[in-house]
PDB file of C-alpha atoms in Angstrom:
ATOM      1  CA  UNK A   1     -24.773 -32.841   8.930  1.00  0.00           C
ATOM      2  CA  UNK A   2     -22.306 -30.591   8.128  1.00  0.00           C
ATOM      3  CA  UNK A   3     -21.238 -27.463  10.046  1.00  0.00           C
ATOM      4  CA  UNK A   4     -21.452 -24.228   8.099  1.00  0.00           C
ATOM      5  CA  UNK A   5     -17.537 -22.415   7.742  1.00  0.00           C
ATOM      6  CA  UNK A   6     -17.481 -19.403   9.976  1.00  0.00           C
ATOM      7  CA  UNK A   7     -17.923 -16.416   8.099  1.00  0.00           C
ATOM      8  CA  UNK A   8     -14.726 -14.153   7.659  1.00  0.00           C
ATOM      9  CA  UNK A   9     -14.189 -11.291  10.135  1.00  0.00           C
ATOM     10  CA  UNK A  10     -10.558  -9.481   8.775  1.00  0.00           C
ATOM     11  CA  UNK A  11      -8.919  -6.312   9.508  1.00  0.00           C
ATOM     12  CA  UNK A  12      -6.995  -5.222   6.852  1.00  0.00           C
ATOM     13  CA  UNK A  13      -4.012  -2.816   9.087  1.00  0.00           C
ATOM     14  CA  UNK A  14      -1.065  -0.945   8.813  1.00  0.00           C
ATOM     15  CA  UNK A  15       0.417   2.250   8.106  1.00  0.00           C
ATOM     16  CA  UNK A  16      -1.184   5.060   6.160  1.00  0.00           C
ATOM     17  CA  UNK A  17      -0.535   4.762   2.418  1.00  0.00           C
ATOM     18  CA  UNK A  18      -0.088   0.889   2.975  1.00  0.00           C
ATOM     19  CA  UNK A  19      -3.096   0.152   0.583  1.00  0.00           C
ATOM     20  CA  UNK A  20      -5.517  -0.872   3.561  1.00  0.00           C
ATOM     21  CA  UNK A  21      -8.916   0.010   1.711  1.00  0.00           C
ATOM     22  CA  UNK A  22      -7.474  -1.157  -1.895  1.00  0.00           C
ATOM     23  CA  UNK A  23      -6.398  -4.645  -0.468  1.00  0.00           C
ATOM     24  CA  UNK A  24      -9.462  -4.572   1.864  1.00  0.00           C
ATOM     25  CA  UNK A  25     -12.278  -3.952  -0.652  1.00  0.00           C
ATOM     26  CA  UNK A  26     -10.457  -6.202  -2.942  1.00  0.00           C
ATOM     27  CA  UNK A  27     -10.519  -9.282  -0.063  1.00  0.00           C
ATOM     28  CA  UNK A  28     -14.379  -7.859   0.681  1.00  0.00           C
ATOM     29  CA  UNK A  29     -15.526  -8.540  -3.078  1.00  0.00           C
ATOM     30  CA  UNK A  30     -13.387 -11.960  -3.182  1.00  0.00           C
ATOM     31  CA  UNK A  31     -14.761 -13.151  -0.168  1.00  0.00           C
ATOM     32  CA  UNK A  32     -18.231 -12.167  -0.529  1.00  0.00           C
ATOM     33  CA  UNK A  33     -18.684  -9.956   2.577  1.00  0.00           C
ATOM     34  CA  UNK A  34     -19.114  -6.470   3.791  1.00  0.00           C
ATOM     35  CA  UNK A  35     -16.164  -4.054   3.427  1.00  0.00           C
ATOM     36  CA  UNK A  36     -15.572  -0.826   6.018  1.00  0.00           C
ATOM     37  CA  UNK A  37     -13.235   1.823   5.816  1.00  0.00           C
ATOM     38  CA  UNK A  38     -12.256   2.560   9.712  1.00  0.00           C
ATOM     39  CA  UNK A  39     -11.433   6.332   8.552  1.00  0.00           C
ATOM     40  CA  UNK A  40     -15.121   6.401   8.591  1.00  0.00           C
ATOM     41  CA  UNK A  41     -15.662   5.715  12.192  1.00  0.00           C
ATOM     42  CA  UNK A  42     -13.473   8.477  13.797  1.00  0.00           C
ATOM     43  CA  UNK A  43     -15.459  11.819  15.415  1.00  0.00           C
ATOM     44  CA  UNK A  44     -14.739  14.700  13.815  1.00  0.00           C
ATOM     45  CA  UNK A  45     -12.212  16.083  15.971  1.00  0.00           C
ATOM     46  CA  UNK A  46      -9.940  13.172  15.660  1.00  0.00           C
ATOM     47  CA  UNK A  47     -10.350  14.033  11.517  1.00  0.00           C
ATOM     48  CA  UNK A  48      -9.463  17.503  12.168  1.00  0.00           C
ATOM     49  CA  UNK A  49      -6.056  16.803  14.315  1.00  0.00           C
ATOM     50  CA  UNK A  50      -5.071  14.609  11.672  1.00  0.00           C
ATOM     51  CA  UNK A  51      -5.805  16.943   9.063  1.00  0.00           C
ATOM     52  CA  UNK A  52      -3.962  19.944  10.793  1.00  0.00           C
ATOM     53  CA  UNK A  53      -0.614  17.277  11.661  1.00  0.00           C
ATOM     54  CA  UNK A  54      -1.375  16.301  14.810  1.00  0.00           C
ATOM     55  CA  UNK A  55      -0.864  12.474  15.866  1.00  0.00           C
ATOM     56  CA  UNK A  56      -3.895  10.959  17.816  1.00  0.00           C
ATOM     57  CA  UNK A  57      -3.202  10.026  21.356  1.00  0.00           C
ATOM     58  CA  UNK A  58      -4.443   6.969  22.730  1.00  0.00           C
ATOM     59  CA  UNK A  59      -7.088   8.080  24.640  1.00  0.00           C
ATOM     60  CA  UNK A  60      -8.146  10.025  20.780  1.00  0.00           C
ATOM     61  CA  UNK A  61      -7.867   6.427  19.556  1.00  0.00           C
ATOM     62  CA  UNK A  62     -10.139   4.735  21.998  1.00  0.00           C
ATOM     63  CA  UNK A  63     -13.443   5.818  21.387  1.00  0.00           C
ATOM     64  CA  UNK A  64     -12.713   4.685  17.549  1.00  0.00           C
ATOM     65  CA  UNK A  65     -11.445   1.657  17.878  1.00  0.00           C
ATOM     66  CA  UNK A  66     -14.026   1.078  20.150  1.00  0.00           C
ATOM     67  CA  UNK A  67     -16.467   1.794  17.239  1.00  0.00           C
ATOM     68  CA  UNK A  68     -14.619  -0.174  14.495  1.00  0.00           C
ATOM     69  CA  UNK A  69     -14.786  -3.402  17.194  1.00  0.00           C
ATOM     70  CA  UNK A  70     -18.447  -3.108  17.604  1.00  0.00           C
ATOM     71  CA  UNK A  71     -18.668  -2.644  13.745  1.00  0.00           C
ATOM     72  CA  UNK A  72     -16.813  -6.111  14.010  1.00  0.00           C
ATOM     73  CA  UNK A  73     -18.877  -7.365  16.682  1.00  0.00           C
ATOM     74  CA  UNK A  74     -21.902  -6.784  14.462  1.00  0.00           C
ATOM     75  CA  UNK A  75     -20.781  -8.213  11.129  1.00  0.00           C
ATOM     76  CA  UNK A  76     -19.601 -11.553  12.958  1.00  0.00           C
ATOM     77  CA  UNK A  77     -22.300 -13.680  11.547  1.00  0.00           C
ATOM     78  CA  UNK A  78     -22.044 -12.347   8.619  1.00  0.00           C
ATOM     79  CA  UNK A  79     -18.738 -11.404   7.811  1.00  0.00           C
ATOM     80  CA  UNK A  80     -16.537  -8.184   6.943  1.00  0.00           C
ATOM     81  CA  UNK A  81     -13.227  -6.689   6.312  1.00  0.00           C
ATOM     82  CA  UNK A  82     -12.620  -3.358   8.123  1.00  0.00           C
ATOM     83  CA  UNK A  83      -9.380  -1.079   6.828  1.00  0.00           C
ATOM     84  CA  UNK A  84      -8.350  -0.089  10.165  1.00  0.00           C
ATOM     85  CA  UNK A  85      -4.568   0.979  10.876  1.00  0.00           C
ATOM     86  CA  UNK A  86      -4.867  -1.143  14.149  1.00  0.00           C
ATOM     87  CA  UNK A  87      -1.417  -0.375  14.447  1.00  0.00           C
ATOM     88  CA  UNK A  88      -0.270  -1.233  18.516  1.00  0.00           C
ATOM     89  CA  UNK A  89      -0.819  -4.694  19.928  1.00  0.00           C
ATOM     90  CA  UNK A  90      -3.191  -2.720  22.412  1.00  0.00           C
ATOM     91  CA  UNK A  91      -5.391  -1.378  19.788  1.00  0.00           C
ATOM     92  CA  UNK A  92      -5.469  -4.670  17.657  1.00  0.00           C
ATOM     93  CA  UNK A  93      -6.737  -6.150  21.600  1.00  0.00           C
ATOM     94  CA  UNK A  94      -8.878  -3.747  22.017  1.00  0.00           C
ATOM     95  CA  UNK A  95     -10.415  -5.055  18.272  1.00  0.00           C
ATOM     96  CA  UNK A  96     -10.003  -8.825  19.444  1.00  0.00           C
ATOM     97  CA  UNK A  97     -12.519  -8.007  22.771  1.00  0.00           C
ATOM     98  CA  UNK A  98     -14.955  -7.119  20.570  1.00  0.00           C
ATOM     99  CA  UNK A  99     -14.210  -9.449  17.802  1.00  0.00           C
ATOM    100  CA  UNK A 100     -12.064 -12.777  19.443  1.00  0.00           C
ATOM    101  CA  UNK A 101     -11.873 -14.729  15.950  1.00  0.00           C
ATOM    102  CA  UNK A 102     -10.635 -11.109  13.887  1.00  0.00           C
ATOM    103  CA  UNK A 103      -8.088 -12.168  11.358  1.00  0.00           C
ATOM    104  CA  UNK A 104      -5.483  -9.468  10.958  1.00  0.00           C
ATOM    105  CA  UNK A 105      -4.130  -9.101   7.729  1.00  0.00           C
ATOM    106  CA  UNK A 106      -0.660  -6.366   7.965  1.00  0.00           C
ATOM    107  CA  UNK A 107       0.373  -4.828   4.969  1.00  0.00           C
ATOM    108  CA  UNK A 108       3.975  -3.960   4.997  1.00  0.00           C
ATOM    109  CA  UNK A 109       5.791  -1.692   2.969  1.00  0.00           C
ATOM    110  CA  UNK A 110       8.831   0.804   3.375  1.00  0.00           C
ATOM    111  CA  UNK A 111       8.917   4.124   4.276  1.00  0.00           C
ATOM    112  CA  UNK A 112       9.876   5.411   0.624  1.00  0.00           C
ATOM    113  CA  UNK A 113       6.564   3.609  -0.448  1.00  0.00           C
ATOM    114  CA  UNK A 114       4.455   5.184   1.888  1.00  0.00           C
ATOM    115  CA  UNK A 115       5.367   8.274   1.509  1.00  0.00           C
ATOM    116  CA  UNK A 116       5.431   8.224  -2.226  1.00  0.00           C
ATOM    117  CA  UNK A 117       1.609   7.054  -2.050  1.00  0.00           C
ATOM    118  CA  UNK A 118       0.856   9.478   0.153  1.00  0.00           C
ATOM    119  CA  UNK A 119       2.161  12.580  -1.886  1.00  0.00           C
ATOM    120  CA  UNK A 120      -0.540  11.135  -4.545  1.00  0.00           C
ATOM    121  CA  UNK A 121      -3.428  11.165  -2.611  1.00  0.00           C
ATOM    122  CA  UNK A 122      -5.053  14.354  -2.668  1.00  0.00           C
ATOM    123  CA  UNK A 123      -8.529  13.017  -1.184  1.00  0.00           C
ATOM    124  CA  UNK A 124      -7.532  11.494   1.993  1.00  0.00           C
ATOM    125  CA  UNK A 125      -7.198  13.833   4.982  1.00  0.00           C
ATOM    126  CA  UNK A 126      -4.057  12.023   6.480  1.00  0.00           C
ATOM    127  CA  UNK A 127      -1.002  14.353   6.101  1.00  0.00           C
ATOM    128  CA  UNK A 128       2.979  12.685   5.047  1.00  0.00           C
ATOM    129  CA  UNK A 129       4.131  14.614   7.993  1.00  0.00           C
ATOM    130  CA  UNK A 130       2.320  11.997  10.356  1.00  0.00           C
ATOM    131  CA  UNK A 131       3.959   8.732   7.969  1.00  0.00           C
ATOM    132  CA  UNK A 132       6.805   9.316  10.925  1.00  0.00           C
ATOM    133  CA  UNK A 133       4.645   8.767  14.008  1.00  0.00           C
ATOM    134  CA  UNK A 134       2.619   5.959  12.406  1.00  0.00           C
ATOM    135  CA  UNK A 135       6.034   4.484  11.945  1.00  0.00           C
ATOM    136  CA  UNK A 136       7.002   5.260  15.110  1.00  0.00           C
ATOM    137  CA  UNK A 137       3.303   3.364  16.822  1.00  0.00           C
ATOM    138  CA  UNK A 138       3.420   0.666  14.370  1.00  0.00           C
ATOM    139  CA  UNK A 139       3.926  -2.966  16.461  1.00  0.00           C
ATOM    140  CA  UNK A 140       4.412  -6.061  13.799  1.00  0.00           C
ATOM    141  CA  UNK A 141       1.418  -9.084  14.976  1.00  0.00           C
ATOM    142  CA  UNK A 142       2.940 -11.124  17.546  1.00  0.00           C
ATOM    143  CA  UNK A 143       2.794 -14.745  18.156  1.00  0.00           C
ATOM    144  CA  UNK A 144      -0.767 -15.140  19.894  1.00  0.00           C
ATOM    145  CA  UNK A 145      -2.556 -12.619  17.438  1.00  0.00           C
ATOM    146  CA  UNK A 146      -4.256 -14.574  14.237  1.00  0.00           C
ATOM    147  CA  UNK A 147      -2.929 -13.462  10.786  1.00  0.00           C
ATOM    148  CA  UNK A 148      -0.361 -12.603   8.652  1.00  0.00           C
ATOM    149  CA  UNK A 149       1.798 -10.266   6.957  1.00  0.00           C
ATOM    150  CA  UNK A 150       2.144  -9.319   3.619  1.00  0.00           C
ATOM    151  CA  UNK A 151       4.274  -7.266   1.421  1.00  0.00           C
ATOM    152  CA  UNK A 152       2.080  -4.749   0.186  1.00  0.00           C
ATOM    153  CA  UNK A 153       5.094  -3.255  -2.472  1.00  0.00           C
ATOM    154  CA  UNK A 154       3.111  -6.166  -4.979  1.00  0.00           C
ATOM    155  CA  UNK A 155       0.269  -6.790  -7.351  1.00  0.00           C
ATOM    156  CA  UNK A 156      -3.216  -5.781  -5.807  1.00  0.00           C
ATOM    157  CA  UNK A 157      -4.155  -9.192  -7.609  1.00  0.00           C
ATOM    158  CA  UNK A 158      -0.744 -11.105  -5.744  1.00  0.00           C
ATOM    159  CA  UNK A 159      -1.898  -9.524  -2.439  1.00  0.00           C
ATOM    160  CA  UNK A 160      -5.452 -10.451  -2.354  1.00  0.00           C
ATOM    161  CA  UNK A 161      -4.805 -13.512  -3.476  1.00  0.00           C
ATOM    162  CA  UNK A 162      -1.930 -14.386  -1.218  1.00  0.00           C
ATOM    163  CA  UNK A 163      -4.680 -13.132   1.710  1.00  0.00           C
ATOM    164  CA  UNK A 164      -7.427 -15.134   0.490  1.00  0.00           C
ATOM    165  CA  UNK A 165      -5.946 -18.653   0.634  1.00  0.00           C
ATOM    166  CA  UNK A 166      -4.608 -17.836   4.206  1.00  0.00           C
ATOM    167  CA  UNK A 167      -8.228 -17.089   5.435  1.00  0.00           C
ATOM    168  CA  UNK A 168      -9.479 -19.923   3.365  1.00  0.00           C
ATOM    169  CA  UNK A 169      -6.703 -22.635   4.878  1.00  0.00           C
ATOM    170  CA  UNK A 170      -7.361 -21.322   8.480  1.00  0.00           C
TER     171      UNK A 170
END
């Protein structure tokens, strides 16, 4: 008797503009599982500091992160990708309490790129004056945290694929 294959439980991270919920639905539809935008998990308030150019503090991060981990917590049976900018080692623990077997999958991309998206998006409340600070937070996956990093200057196609066989192979 044969042991079914875990199902997939992936956070999809990194700075705003990255393409976190592009890549993320994409890996979602590939892999057959539920797909979560992290955006939609933060109270109001948080929304509104962003909005008017204010970074979050940690403690302004807590409560949602919280939230996406228990989102993670409940999907683990089932399976999900979450777009979440999980961008210090802290927050990304904070995830892995909740979650232990969370893949992360970090899309990297320069600063020009970023901000370039960002100037196009006119429906997303995140402001290019904060692309600095995210910068600034952002902490690359370290040895003992599961994933991998991709560059995310490439093919939607080329990055979903590229994240799909390393979930598969794992």
């Amino acid at each position: 008797m044969t042991t079914p294959a875990a199902a997939p439980v992936i956070v999809v991270m990194g700075a705003s503009g990255c393409g976190k919920s592009t890549i993320g639905q994409a890996l979602a539809d590939r892999l057959g599982v539920a797909f979560a935008d992290a955006d939609d998990f933060h109270p109001p308030a948080n929304i509104q500091k962003m909005s008017q150019g204010t970074p979050l503090t940690d403690e302004d991060r807590t409560p949602w992160l919280t939230a996406v981990g228990e989102e993670l917590d409940r999907n683990t049976l089932t399976g999900i990708v979450i777009a979440c900018s999980a961008l210090k080692t802290a927050y990304r623990d904070l995830l892995r309490a909740h979650a232990p077997r969370v893949f992360f999958v970090h899309l990297d991309v320069t600063r020009q790129v970023l901000a370039n998206r960002m100037i196009v998006r006119s429906e997303h409340f995140m402001p290019l004056t904060l692309l600095e600070s995210q910068l600034a937070t952002l902490e690359p996956l370290t040895p003992d945290e599961t994933g991998l990093t991709l560059n995310a200057d490439q093919p939607v196609e080329h990055i979903t694929t590229l994240a799909e066989q390393a979930i598969r192979t794992r």
